[in-house]
Amino acid sequence: MNLKRRQFLFLSSLGAIGTGFLGWMLSQKNYQNADLSDSTTAIAANPPKKDLLLRFVSVADTGTGAKGQYAVAGAMNFYHKQNPYDLVILAGDNIYNNGEIEKISAVFERPYQALLKQGVKFQACLGNHDIRTANGDPQVKYVGFNMNGRRYYTFRRGTVQFFALDTNSNADWKNQLPWLEKELSRSNAAWKVVFGHHPIYASGVYGSNPEFIKTFTPLFQKYGVQVYINGHEHHYERTRAINGTTYLITGGGAGTRPVGRSEWTEYSAERLSFAVYEVYADRIEIKAIATDNSVFDKGIIPVKSA
């Protein structure tokens, strides 16, 4: 009887020790997980924001069908699962190398099939590679790019009005510029977002465009355009507000090239990536997302700035 009691006490003590050790292991695991989540910049699902008016993303220079494009598309899909959106601004060079519409499945429909199946709408403009075949007309007519047969056009999402431009050298500038000024002047949208393929301000391979600066900067200032989005340069760059307009380059949609900094650069990076825009009544919050799902830049654009 005494032997059995001693065995029972011994086994009980082992059980207590094991329970304590297991508890210690779990606590260490929880501590490690908590420490990791505190230090990482990976995307996390956010609760719905009742004051959020619109969430959209932008990407450009995508149409290679290669692994870089699939990596960015995968990050876009991952972000969509955590923070849903239904609009993508596709800022040109949608089909490499020569805008051949017969490649559309390989360079658009397959890479973004998960988003397209969820009803995400892509609004495109033409890049310099897109006009190499039939001056881009097949893309203008392609239903998935939502250009509705127009090389430059406008559409509205709530308090945000978007203006898509054809910034190629052979564009119909004679009619496009008066059209843009007319549409900007008649818009009562709180937010005005213009997008085209070519940069106005840039610190990359091509650099800034003096003619575009001369043409667009005063027009944007006059009519209160808060954001201009483009590609062509294969990097990410966000400027400070220049006469009230922030310029976003999101051309790392499939490949990258080197980028430096200019006096007006807020942030620049040679990274495969896309940008997220969360629109509120008084601000737009911007995040740059890399292919490892990390947020590597954040910025705020006020509805009105100096």
PDB file of C-alpha atoms in Angstrom:
ATOM      1  CA  MET A   1       0.000   0.000   0.000  1.00  0.00           C
ATOM      2  CA  ASN A   2       2.800   2.394   0.899  1.00  0.00           C
ATOM      3  CA  LEU A   3       4.636   1.451  -2.313  1.00  0.00           C
ATOM      4  CA  LYS A   4       1.576   2.234  -4.396  1.00  0.00           C
ATOM      5  CA  ARG A   5       1.140   5.566  -2.611  1.00  0.00           C
ATOM      6  CA  ARG A   6       4.800   6.462  -3.258  1.00  0.00           C
ATOM      7  CA  GLN A   7       4.370   5.506  -6.954  1.00  0.00           C
ATOM      8  CA  PHE A   8       1.251   7.643  -7.172  1.00  0.00           C
ATOM      9  CA  LEU A   9       2.994  10.647  -5.612  1.00  0.00           C
ATOM     10  CA  PHE A  10       6.011  10.186  -7.896  1.00  0.00           C
ATOM     11  CA  LEU A  11       3.882   9.944 -11.034  1.00  0.00           C
ATOM     12  CA  SER A  12       1.812  12.955  -9.932  1.00  0.00           C
ATOM     13  CA  SER A  13       4.954  15.013  -9.497  1.00  0.00           C
ATOM     14  CA  LEU A  14       6.081  14.007 -12.989  1.00  0.00           C
ATOM     15  CA  GLY A  15       2.710  15.091 -14.350  1.00  0.00           C
ATOM     16  CA  ALA A  16       2.995  18.442 -12.610  1.00  0.00           C
ATOM     17  CA  ILE A  17       6.498  18.941 -13.948  1.00  0.00           C
ATOM     18  CA  GLY A  18       5.356  18.003 -17.462  1.00  0.00           C
ATOM     19  CA  THR A  19       2.397  20.351 -17.266  1.00  0.00           C
ATOM     20  CA  GLY A  20       4.624  23.126 -16.042  1.00  0.00           C
ATOM     21  CA  PHE A  21       7.168  22.486 -18.784  1.00  0.00           C
ATOM     22  CA  LEU A  22       4.429  22.400 -21.432  1.00  0.00           C
ATOM     23  CA  GLY A  23       3.005  25.637 -20.094  1.00  0.00           C
ATOM     24  CA  TRP A  24       6.451  27.224 -20.182  1.00  0.00           C
ATOM     25  CA  MET A  25       6.962  26.071 -23.792  1.00  0.00           C
ATOM     26  CA  LEU A  26       3.597  27.489 -24.822  1.00  0.00           C
ATOM     27  CA  SER A  27       4.283  30.760 -23.096  1.00  0.00           C
ATOM     28  CA  GLN A  28       7.650  31.007 -24.862  1.00  0.00           C
ATOM     29  CA  LYS A  29       5.991  30.265 -28.207  1.00  0.00           C
ATOM     30  CA  ASN A  30       3.319  32.887 -27.572  1.00  0.00           C
ATOM     31  CA  TYR A  31       5.963  35.391 -26.516  1.00  0.00           C
ATOM     32  CA  GLN A  32       7.994  34.705 -29.627  1.00  0.00           C
ATOM     33  CA  ASN A  33       4.938  35.055 -31.862  1.00  0.00           C
ATOM     34  CA  ALA A  34       3.932  38.279 -30.174  1.00  0.00           C
ATOM     35  CA  ASP A  35       7.444  39.653 -30.548  1.00  0.00           C
ATOM     36  CA  LEU A  36       7.528  38.703 -34.240  1.00  0.00           C
ATOM     37  CA  SER A  37       4.164  40.270 -34.992  1.00  0.00           C
ATOM     38  CA  ASP A  38       5.252  43.469 -33.292  1.00  0.00           C
ATOM     39  CA  SER A  39       8.389  43.782 -35.394  1.00  0.00           C
ATOM     40  CA  THR A  40       7.089  42.775 -38.815  1.00  0.00           C
ATOM     41  CA  THR A  41       5.623  45.127 -41.403  1.00  0.00           C
ATOM     42  CA  ALA A  42       3.581  42.427 -43.088  1.00  0.00           C
ATOM     43  CA  ILE A  43      -0.016  43.164 -44.037  1.00  0.00           C
ATOM     44  CA  ALA A  44      -2.676  42.399 -41.453  1.00  0.00           C
ATOM     45  CA  ALA A  45      -6.403  42.266 -41.927  1.00  0.00           C
ATOM     46  CA  ASN A  46      -8.006  45.443 -40.690  1.00  0.00           C
ATOM     47  CA  PRO A  47     -11.531  45.792 -39.318  1.00  0.00           C
ATOM     48  CA  PRO A  48     -13.886  47.658 -41.639  1.00  0.00           C
ATOM     49  CA  LYS A  49     -13.440  51.418 -41.356  1.00  0.00           C
ATOM     50  CA  LYS A  50     -16.801  53.101 -41.317  1.00  0.00           C
ATOM     51  CA  ASP A  51     -15.352  56.411 -42.516  1.00  0.00           C
ATOM     52  CA  LEU A  52     -13.455  54.820 -45.437  1.00  0.00           C
ATOM     53  CA  LEU A  53     -14.968  56.063 -48.697  1.00  0.00           C
ATOM     54  CA  LEU A  54     -12.949  54.100 -51.271  1.00  0.00           C
ATOM     55  CA  ARG A  55      -9.985  51.772 -51.463  1.00  0.00           C
ATOM     56  CA  PHE A  56      -8.163  51.246 -54.764  1.00  0.00           C
ATOM     57  CA  VAL A  57      -4.702  50.222 -55.946  1.00  0.00           C
ATOM     58  CA  SER A  58      -2.378  51.176 -58.796  1.00  0.00           C
ATOM     59  CA  VAL A  59       0.269  49.301 -60.742  1.00  0.00           C
ATOM     60  CA  ALA A  60       2.020  49.780 -64.087  1.00  0.00           C
ATOM     61  CA  ASP A  61       4.460  48.226 -66.560  1.00  0.00           C
ATOM     62  CA  THR A  62       2.948  44.847 -65.852  1.00  0.00           C
ATOM     63  CA  GLY A  63       2.425  42.965 -69.075  1.00  0.00           C
ATOM     64  CA  THR A  64       5.322  40.513 -69.248  1.00  0.00           C
ATOM     65  CA  GLY A  65       3.641  37.304 -68.114  1.00  0.00           C
ATOM     66  CA  ALA A  66       6.893  36.519 -66.282  1.00  0.00           C
ATOM     67  CA  LYS A  67       7.593  35.695 -62.641  1.00  0.00           C
ATOM     68  CA  GLY A  68       7.953  39.326 -61.553  1.00  0.00           C
ATOM     69  CA  GLN A  69       4.427  40.116 -62.687  1.00  0.00           C
ATOM     70  CA  TYR A  70       3.058  37.003 -60.996  1.00  0.00           C
ATOM     71  CA  ALA A  71       4.836  37.938 -57.756  1.00  0.00           C
ATOM     72  CA  VAL A  72       3.217  41.381 -57.710  1.00  0.00           C
ATOM     73  CA  ALA A  73      -0.156  39.927 -58.740  1.00  0.00           C
ATOM     74  CA  GLY A  74       0.125  37.447 -55.867  1.00  0.00           C
ATOM     75  CA  ALA A  75       0.748  40.281 -53.415  1.00  0.00           C
ATOM     76  CA  MET A  76      -2.206  42.194 -54.850  1.00  0.00           C
ATOM     77  CA  ASN A  77      -4.399  39.138 -54.362  1.00  0.00           C
ATOM     78  CA  PHE A  78      -3.133  38.583 -50.815  1.00  0.00           C
ATOM     79  CA  TYR A  79      -3.868  42.189 -49.917  1.00  0.00           C
ATOM     80  CA  HIS A  80      -7.332  41.924 -51.473  1.00  0.00           C
ATOM     81  CA  LYS A  81      -8.169  38.977 -49.210  1.00  0.00           C
ATOM     82  CA  GLN A  82      -7.189  41.000 -46.142  1.00  0.00           C
ATOM     83  CA  ASN A  83      -8.474  44.401 -47.254  1.00  0.00           C
ATOM     84  CA  PRO A  84     -10.958  44.142 -50.146  1.00  0.00           C
ATOM     85  CA  TYR A  85     -10.905  46.565 -53.076  1.00  0.00           C
ATOM     86  CA  ASP A  86     -12.622  46.522 -56.455  1.00  0.00           C
ATOM     87  CA  LEU A  87     -10.603  48.998 -58.534  1.00  0.00           C
ATOM     88  CA  VAL A  88      -7.114  48.845 -60.051  1.00  0.00           C
ATOM     89  CA  ILE A  89      -5.554  51.761 -61.927  1.00  0.00           C
ATOM     90  CA  LEU A  90      -3.434  50.128 -64.645  1.00  0.00           C
ATOM     91  CA  ALA A  91      -1.061  52.840 -65.803  1.00  0.00           C
ATOM     92  CA  GLY A  92       0.221  51.546 -69.122  1.00  0.00           C
ATOM     93  CA  ASP A  93       2.612  49.119 -70.781  1.00  0.00           C
ATOM     94  CA  ASN A  94      -0.066  46.525 -70.298  1.00  0.00           C
ATOM     95  CA  ILE A  95       1.321  44.173 -72.990  1.00  0.00           C
ATOM     96  CA  TYR A  96       5.043  43.713 -73.649  1.00  0.00           C
ATOM     97  CA  ASN A  97       6.847  44.042 -75.893  1.00  0.00           C
ATOM     98  CA  ASN A  98       4.705  45.406 -78.669  1.00  0.00           C
ATOM     99  CA  GLY A  99       1.131  45.608 -77.415  1.00  0.00           C
ATOM    100  CA  GLU A 100       0.032  42.403 -79.135  1.00  0.00           C
ATOM    101  CA  ILE A 101      -3.554  41.773 -78.038  1.00  0.00           C
ATOM    102  CA  GLU A 102      -3.184  38.038 -78.718  1.00  0.00           C
ATOM    103  CA  LYS A 103      -1.011  37.884 -75.591  1.00  0.00           C
ATOM    104  CA  ILE A 104      -3.803  39.211 -73.365  1.00  0.00           C
ATOM    105  CA  SER A 105      -4.445  35.877 -71.653  1.00  0.00           C
ATOM    106  CA  ALA A 106      -0.779  35.347 -70.761  1.00  0.00           C
ATOM    107  CA  VAL A 107      -0.062  38.898 -69.581  1.00  0.00           C
ATOM    108  CA  PHE A 108      -3.374  39.939 -68.008  1.00  0.00           C
ATOM    109  CA  GLU A 109      -6.158  37.397 -67.681  1.00  0.00           C
ATOM    110  CA  ARG A 110      -4.085  34.617 -66.106  1.00  0.00           C
ATOM    111  CA  PRO A 111      -1.895  36.702 -63.765  1.00  0.00           C
ATOM    112  CA  TYR A 112      -4.922  38.546 -62.356  1.00  0.00           C
ATOM    113  CA  GLN A 113      -7.530  35.801 -62.675  1.00  0.00           C
ATOM    114  CA  ALA A 114      -8.144  35.611 -58.911  1.00  0.00           C
ATOM    115  CA  LEU A 115      -8.909  39.349 -58.752  1.00  0.00           C
ATOM    116  CA  LEU A 116     -10.962  39.316 -61.942  1.00  0.00           C
ATOM    117  CA  LYS A 117     -13.071  36.452 -60.597  1.00  0.00           C
ATOM    118  CA  GLN A 118     -13.791  38.586 -57.520  1.00  0.00           C
ATOM    119  CA  GLY A 119     -15.137  41.394 -59.711  1.00  0.00           C
ATOM    120  CA  VAL A 120     -12.122  43.698 -59.423  1.00  0.00           C
ATOM    121  CA  LYS A 121     -12.241  46.245 -62.252  1.00  0.00           C
ATOM    122  CA  PHE A 122      -9.091  47.346 -64.059  1.00  0.00           C
ATOM    123  CA  GLN A 123      -9.076  50.846 -65.586  1.00  0.00           C
ATOM    124  CA  ALA A 124      -6.217  51.132 -68.064  1.00  0.00           C
ATOM    125  CA  CYS A 125      -4.380  53.709 -70.120  1.00  0.00           C
ATOM    126  CA  LEU A 126      -1.894  53.210 -72.944  1.00  0.00           C
ATOM    127  CA  GLY A 127       1.876  53.036 -72.561  1.00  0.00           C
ATOM    128  CA  ASN A 128       4.579  53.402 -75.184  1.00  0.00           C
ATOM    129  CA  HIS A 129       4.837  49.631 -75.695  1.00  0.00           C
ATOM    130  CA  ASP A 130       1.061  49.367 -76.104  1.00  0.00           C
ATOM    131  CA  ILE A 131       0.941  51.600 -79.180  1.00  0.00           C
ATOM    132  CA  ARG A 132       3.496  49.582 -81.161  1.00  0.00           C
ATOM    133  CA  THR A 133       0.707  47.437 -82.621  1.00  0.00           C
ATOM    134  CA  ALA A 134      -2.165  49.198 -84.400  1.00  0.00           C
ATOM    135  CA  ASN A 135      -1.470  52.272 -82.253  1.00  0.00           C
ATOM    136  CA  GLY A 136      -3.014  50.492 -79.281  1.00  0.00           C
ATOM    137  CA  ASP A 137      -6.510  50.332 -80.768  1.00  0.00           C
ATOM    138  CA  PRO A 138      -7.097  46.657 -79.837  1.00  0.00           C
ATOM    139  CA  GLN A 139      -6.389  47.487 -76.182  1.00  0.00           C
ATOM    140  CA  VAL A 140      -8.663  50.526 -76.274  1.00  0.00           C
ATOM    141  CA  LYS A 141     -11.458  48.189 -77.395  1.00  0.00           C
ATOM    142  CA  TYR A 142     -10.587  45.325 -75.031  1.00  0.00           C
ATOM    143  CA  VAL A 143     -13.412  44.977 -72.501  1.00  0.00           C
ATOM    144  CA  GLY A 144     -11.110  43.994 -69.625  1.00  0.00           C
ATOM    145  CA  PHE A 145      -9.332  47.358 -69.703  1.00  0.00           C
ATOM    146  CA  ASN A 146     -12.614  49.292 -69.419  1.00  0.00           C
ATOM    147  CA  MET A 147     -11.513  52.075 -71.773  1.00  0.00           C
ATOM    148  CA  ASN A 148     -14.747  51.766 -73.761  1.00  0.00           C
ATOM    149  CA  GLY A 149     -13.090  52.706 -77.028  1.00  0.00           C
ATOM    150  CA  ARG A 150     -11.559  55.925 -75.672  1.00  0.00           C
ATOM    151  CA  ARG A 151      -7.882  56.766 -75.436  1.00  0.00           C
ATOM    152  CA  TYR A 152      -8.573  59.324 -72.708  1.00  0.00           C
ATOM    153  CA  TYR A 153     -11.628  59.306 -70.484  1.00  0.00           C
ATOM    154  CA  THR A 154     -13.032  60.068 -67.049  1.00  0.00           C
ATOM    155  CA  PHE A 155     -15.071  58.109 -64.512  1.00  0.00           C
ATOM    156  CA  ARG A 156     -16.218  58.655 -60.968  1.00  0.00           C
ATOM    157  CA  ARG A 157     -16.315  56.582 -57.795  1.00  0.00           C
ATOM    158  CA  GLY A 158     -18.231  58.448 -55.125  1.00  0.00           C
ATOM    159  CA  THR A 159     -16.242  61.497 -54.070  1.00  0.00           C
ATOM    160  CA  VAL A 160     -13.313  60.599 -56.361  1.00  0.00           C
ATOM    161  CA  GLN A 161     -13.158  61.482 -60.051  1.00  0.00           C
ATOM    162  CA  PHE A 162     -10.491  59.807 -62.177  1.00  0.00           C
ATOM    163  CA  PHE A 163      -9.074  61.191 -65.421  1.00  0.00           C
ATOM    164  CA  ALA A 164      -7.186  58.787 -67.705  1.00  0.00           C
ATOM    165  CA  LEU A 165      -4.750  60.268 -70.231  1.00  0.00           C
ATOM    166  CA  ASP A 166      -2.901  59.112 -73.323  1.00  0.00           C
ATOM    167  CA  THR A 167       0.564  60.519 -72.641  1.00  0.00           C
ATOM    168  CA  ASN A 168       2.274  59.051 -75.700  1.00  0.00           C
ATOM    169  CA  SER A 169       4.087  61.328 -78.118  1.00  0.00           C
ATOM    170  CA  ASN A 170       1.546  60.624 -80.872  1.00  0.00           C
ATOM    171  CA  ALA A 171      -1.475  61.331 -78.644  1.00  0.00           C
ATOM    172  CA  ASP A 172      -4.232  63.650 -79.771  1.00  0.00           C
ATOM    173  CA  TRP A 173      -2.881  66.522 -77.703  1.00  0.00           C
ATOM    174  CA  LYS A 174      -4.795  69.135 -79.680  1.00  0.00           C
ATOM    175  CA  ASN A 175      -8.100  67.779 -78.396  1.00  0.00           C
ATOM    176  CA  GLN A 176      -7.008  65.968 -75.246  1.00  0.00           C
ATOM    177  CA  LEU A 177      -5.717  68.994 -73.336  1.00  0.00           C
ATOM    178  CA  PRO A 178      -8.858  71.127 -73.882  1.00  0.00           C
ATOM    179  CA  TRP A 179     -10.927  68.082 -72.947  1.00  0.00           C
ATOM    180  CA  LEU A 180      -8.968  67.618 -69.713  1.00  0.00           C
ATOM    181  CA  GLU A 181      -9.315  71.252 -68.697  1.00  0.00           C
ATOM    182  CA  LYS A 182     -13.025  71.206 -69.468  1.00  0.00           C
ATOM    183  CA  GLU A 183     -13.612  68.031 -67.446  1.00  0.00           C
ATOM    184  CA  LEU A 184     -11.527  69.288 -64.528  1.00  0.00           C
ATOM    185  CA  SER A 185     -13.324  72.633 -64.497  1.00  0.00           C
ATOM    186  CA  ARG A 186     -16.777  71.067 -64.451  1.00  0.00           C
ATOM    187  CA  SER A 187     -15.960  68.446 -61.814  1.00  0.00           C
ATOM    188  CA  ASN A 188     -17.392  68.949 -58.340  1.00  0.00           C
ATOM    189  CA  ALA A 189     -15.612  65.908 -56.926  1.00  0.00           C
ATOM    190  CA  ALA A 190     -13.771  66.423 -53.649  1.00  0.00           C
ATOM    191  CA  TRP A 191     -10.903  64.286 -54.970  1.00  0.00           C
ATOM    192  CA  LYS A 192      -9.385  64.514 -58.460  1.00  0.00           C
ATOM    193  CA  VAL A 193      -6.961  61.784 -59.528  1.00  0.00           C
ATOM    194  CA  VAL A 194      -5.246  61.912 -62.940  1.00  0.00           C
ATOM    195  CA  PHE A 195      -3.314  58.968 -64.353  1.00  0.00           C
ATOM    196  CA  GLY A 196      -1.218  58.350 -67.449  1.00  0.00           C
ATOM    197  CA  HIS A 197       1.750  56.229 -68.410  1.00  0.00           C
ATOM    198  CA  HIS A 198       4.559  58.754 -68.544  1.00  0.00           C
ATOM    199  CA  PRO A 199       6.057  60.594 -65.565  1.00  0.00           C
ATOM    200  CA  ILE A 200       5.910  64.305 -64.918  1.00  0.00           C
ATOM    201  CA  TYR A 201       8.368  64.246 -61.988  1.00  0.00           C
ATOM    202  CA  ALA A 202      10.723  61.255 -61.666  1.00  0.00           C
ATOM    203  CA  SER A 203      14.176  60.355 -60.339  1.00  0.00           C
ATOM    204  CA  GLY A 204      14.761  57.245 -62.433  1.00  0.00           C
ATOM    205  CA  VAL A 205      16.251  56.343 -65.795  1.00  0.00           C
ATOM    206  CA  TYR A 206      14.160  58.817 -67.777  1.00  0.00           C
ATOM    207  CA  GLY A 207      13.802  61.559 -65.195  1.00  0.00           C
ATOM    208  CA  SER A 208      11.318  64.418 -65.151  1.00  0.00           C
ATOM    209  CA  ASN A 209       9.596  65.720 -68.270  1.00  0.00           C
ATOM    210  CA  PRO A 210      10.065  69.508 -68.562  1.00  0.00           C
ATOM    211  CA  GLU A 211       7.310  69.878 -71.148  1.00  0.00           C
ATOM    212  CA  PHE A 212       4.849  67.948 -68.988  1.00  0.00           C
ATOM    213  CA  ILE A 213       5.820  70.037 -65.965  1.00  0.00           C
ATOM    214  CA  LYS A 214       5.133  73.181 -67.965  1.00  0.00           C
ATOM    215  CA  THR A 215       1.806  71.825 -69.266  1.00  0.00           C
ATOM    216  CA  PHE A 216       0.310  69.924 -66.344  1.00  0.00           C
ATOM    217  CA  THR A 217       1.599  71.488 -63.133  1.00  0.00           C
ATOM    218  CA  PRO A 218      -0.325  74.783 -63.496  1.00  0.00           C
ATOM    219  CA  LEU A 219      -3.407  72.934 -64.765  1.00  0.00           C
ATOM    220  CA  PHE A 220      -3.394  70.593 -61.766  1.00  0.00           C
ATOM    221  CA  GLN A 221      -2.880  73.499 -59.404  1.00  0.00           C
ATOM    222  CA  LYS A 222      -5.685  75.546 -60.975  1.00  0.00           C
ATOM    223  CA  TYR A 223      -8.267  72.799 -60.643  1.00  0.00           C
ATOM    224  CA  GLY A 224      -7.116  71.157 -57.427  1.00  0.00           C
ATOM    225  CA  VAL A 225      -5.794  67.804 -58.672  1.00  0.00           C
ATOM    226  CA  GLN A 226      -4.421  66.051 -55.595  1.00  0.00           C
ATOM    227  CA  VAL A 227      -2.834  62.974 -57.212  1.00  0.00           C
ATOM    228  CA  TYR A 228      -1.113  62.026 -60.475  1.00  0.00           C
ATOM    229  CA  ILE A 229      -0.305  58.317 -60.997  1.00  0.00           C
ATOM    230  CA  ASN A 230       2.011  56.926 -63.693  1.00  0.00           C
ATOM    231  CA  GLY A 231       4.414  54.185 -64.716  1.00  0.00           C
ATOM    232  CA  HIS A 232       7.123  54.081 -67.429  1.00  0.00           C
ATOM    233  CA  GLU A 233       9.838  54.310 -64.802  1.00  0.00           C
ATOM    234  CA  HIS A 234      10.201  50.823 -63.319  1.00  0.00           C
ATOM    235  CA  HIS A 235      10.348  51.835 -59.682  1.00  0.00           C
ATOM    236  CA  TYR A 236       8.227  53.243 -56.873  1.00  0.00           C
ATOM    237  CA  GLU A 237       8.404  56.946 -56.082  1.00  0.00           C
ATOM    238  CA  ARG A 238       6.240  59.332 -54.084  1.00  0.00           C
ATOM    239  CA  THR A 239       6.832  63.064 -54.192  1.00  0.00           C
ATOM    240  CA  ARG A 240       6.056  65.727 -51.678  1.00  0.00           C
ATOM    241  CA  ALA A 241       3.096  67.880 -52.634  1.00  0.00           C
ATOM    242  CA  ILE A 242       4.180  70.064 -55.554  1.00  0.00           C
ATOM    243  CA  ASN A 243       1.796  73.014 -55.866  1.00  0.00           C
ATOM    244  CA  GLY A 244      -0.810  70.856 -54.162  1.00  0.00           C
ATOM    245  CA  THR A 245      -0.298  67.666 -56.225  1.00  0.00           C
ATOM    246  CA  THR A 246       1.433  64.456 -55.136  1.00  0.00           C
ATOM    247  CA  TYR A 247       3.029  62.415 -57.936  1.00  0.00           C
ATOM    248  CA  LEU A 248       3.084  58.609 -57.607  1.00  0.00           C
ATOM    249  CA  ILE A 249       5.152  56.289 -59.787  1.00  0.00           C
ATOM    250  CA  THR A 250       4.081  52.652 -59.425  1.00  0.00           C
ATOM    251  CA  GLY A 251       5.980  51.126 -62.328  1.00  0.00           C
ATOM    252  CA  GLY A 252       7.400  48.107 -60.505  1.00  0.00           C
ATOM    253  CA  GLY A 253       4.594  45.824 -61.651  1.00  0.00           C
ATOM    254  CA  ALA A 254       6.839  43.216 -63.330  1.00  0.00           C
ATOM    255  CA  GLY A 255      10.446  44.439 -63.296  1.00  0.00           C
ATOM    256  CA  THR A 256      12.621  47.134 -61.740  1.00  0.00           C
ATOM    257  CA  ARG A 257      15.283  49.668 -62.675  1.00  0.00           C
ATOM    258  CA  PRO A 258      17.463  51.914 -60.490  1.00  0.00           C
ATOM    259  CA  VAL A 259      16.041  55.073 -58.935  1.00  0.00           C
ATOM    260  CA  GLY A 260      17.644  57.956 -57.083  1.00  0.00           C
ATOM    261  CA  ARG A 261      16.204  60.902 -55.188  1.00  0.00           C
ATOM    262  CA  SER A 262      15.367  64.485 -56.058  1.00  0.00           C
ATOM    263  CA  GLU A 263      14.757  67.492 -53.851  1.00  0.00           C
ATOM    264  CA  TRP A 264      11.005  66.864 -54.068  1.00  0.00           C
ATOM    265  CA  THR A 265      11.207  63.092 -53.455  1.00  0.00           C
ATOM    266  CA  GLU A 266       9.488  61.900 -50.313  1.00  0.00           C
ATOM    267  CA  TYR A 267      10.318  58.219 -50.866  1.00  0.00           C
ATOM    268  CA  SER A 268      11.748  56.113 -53.683  1.00  0.00           C
ATOM    269  CA  ALA A 269      12.652  52.436 -54.028  1.00  0.00           C
ATOM    270  CA  GLU A 270      13.698  49.932 -56.671  1.00  0.00           C
ATOM    271  CA  ARG A 271      11.162  47.277 -55.703  1.00  0.00           C
ATOM    272  CA  LEU A 272       8.556  45.097 -57.354  1.00  0.00           C
ATOM    273  CA  SER A 273       5.409  46.564 -55.867  1.00  0.00           C
ATOM    274  CA  PHE A 274       2.002  48.192 -56.117  1.00  0.00           C
ATOM    275  CA  ALA A 275       0.354  51.045 -54.229  1.00  0.00           C
ATOM    276  CA  VAL A 276      -2.798  51.165 -52.122  1.00  0.00           C
ATOM    277  CA  TYR A 277      -4.957  54.271 -51.683  1.00  0.00           C
ATOM    278  CA  GLU A 278      -7.531  54.585 -48.895  1.00  0.00           C
ATOM    279  CA  VAL A 279      -9.776  57.584 -49.426  1.00  0.00           C
ATOM    280  CA  TYR A 280     -11.423  59.460 -46.561  1.00  0.00           C
ATOM    281  CA  ALA A 281     -13.271  62.754 -46.521  1.00  0.00           C
ATOM    282  CA  ASP A 282     -10.191  64.740 -45.514  1.00  0.00           C
ATOM    283  CA  ARG A 283      -7.227  62.614 -46.678  1.00  0.00           C
ATOM    284  CA  ILE A 284      -5.902  59.768 -48.788  1.00  0.00           C
ATOM    285  CA  GLU A 285      -3.658  57.291 -47.004  1.00  0.00           C
ATOM    286  CA  ILE A 286      -1.084  55.669 -49.308  1.00  0.00           C
ATOM    287  CA  LYS A 287       0.830  52.437 -48.762  1.00  0.00           C
ATOM    288  CA  ALA A 288       3.442  50.807 -50.993  1.00  0.00           C
ATOM    289  CA  ILE A 289       3.316  46.997 -50.889  1.00  0.00           C
ATOM    290  CA  ALA A 290       6.204  44.719 -51.907  1.00  0.00           C
ATOM    291  CA  THR A 291       6.038  41.125 -53.127  1.00  0.00           C
ATOM    292  CA  ASP A 292       6.807  39.830 -49.609  1.00  0.00           C
ATOM    293  CA  ASN A 293       3.553  41.545 -48.545  1.00  0.00           C
ATOM    294  CA  SER A 294       5.411  44.147 -46.507  1.00  0.00           C
ATOM    295  CA  VAL A 295       4.478  47.828 -46.372  1.00  0.00           C
ATOM    296  CA  PHE A 296       7.637  49.764 -47.234  1.00  0.00           C
ATOM    297  CA  ASP A 297       6.217  53.286 -47.552  1.00  0.00           C
ATOM    298  CA  LYS A 298       3.314  55.208 -46.053  1.00  0.00           C
ATOM    299  CA  GLY A 299       2.075  58.689 -46.850  1.00  0.00           C
ATOM    300  CA  ILE A 300      -0.915  60.987 -46.354  1.00  0.00           C
ATOM    301  CA  ILE A 301      -2.388  63.350 -48.929  1.00  0.00           C
ATOM    302  CA  PRO A 302      -4.729  66.001 -47.491  1.00  0.00           C
ATOM    303  CA  VAL A 303      -7.786  66.997 -49.476  1.00  0.00           C
ATOM    304  CA  LYS A 304      -6.284  70.479 -49.683  1.00  0.00           C
ATOM    305  CA  SER A 305      -2.597  71.292 -49.384  1.00  0.00           C
ATOM    306  CA  ALA A 306      -0.347  74.249 -50.061  1.00  0.00           C
TER     307      ALA A 306
END
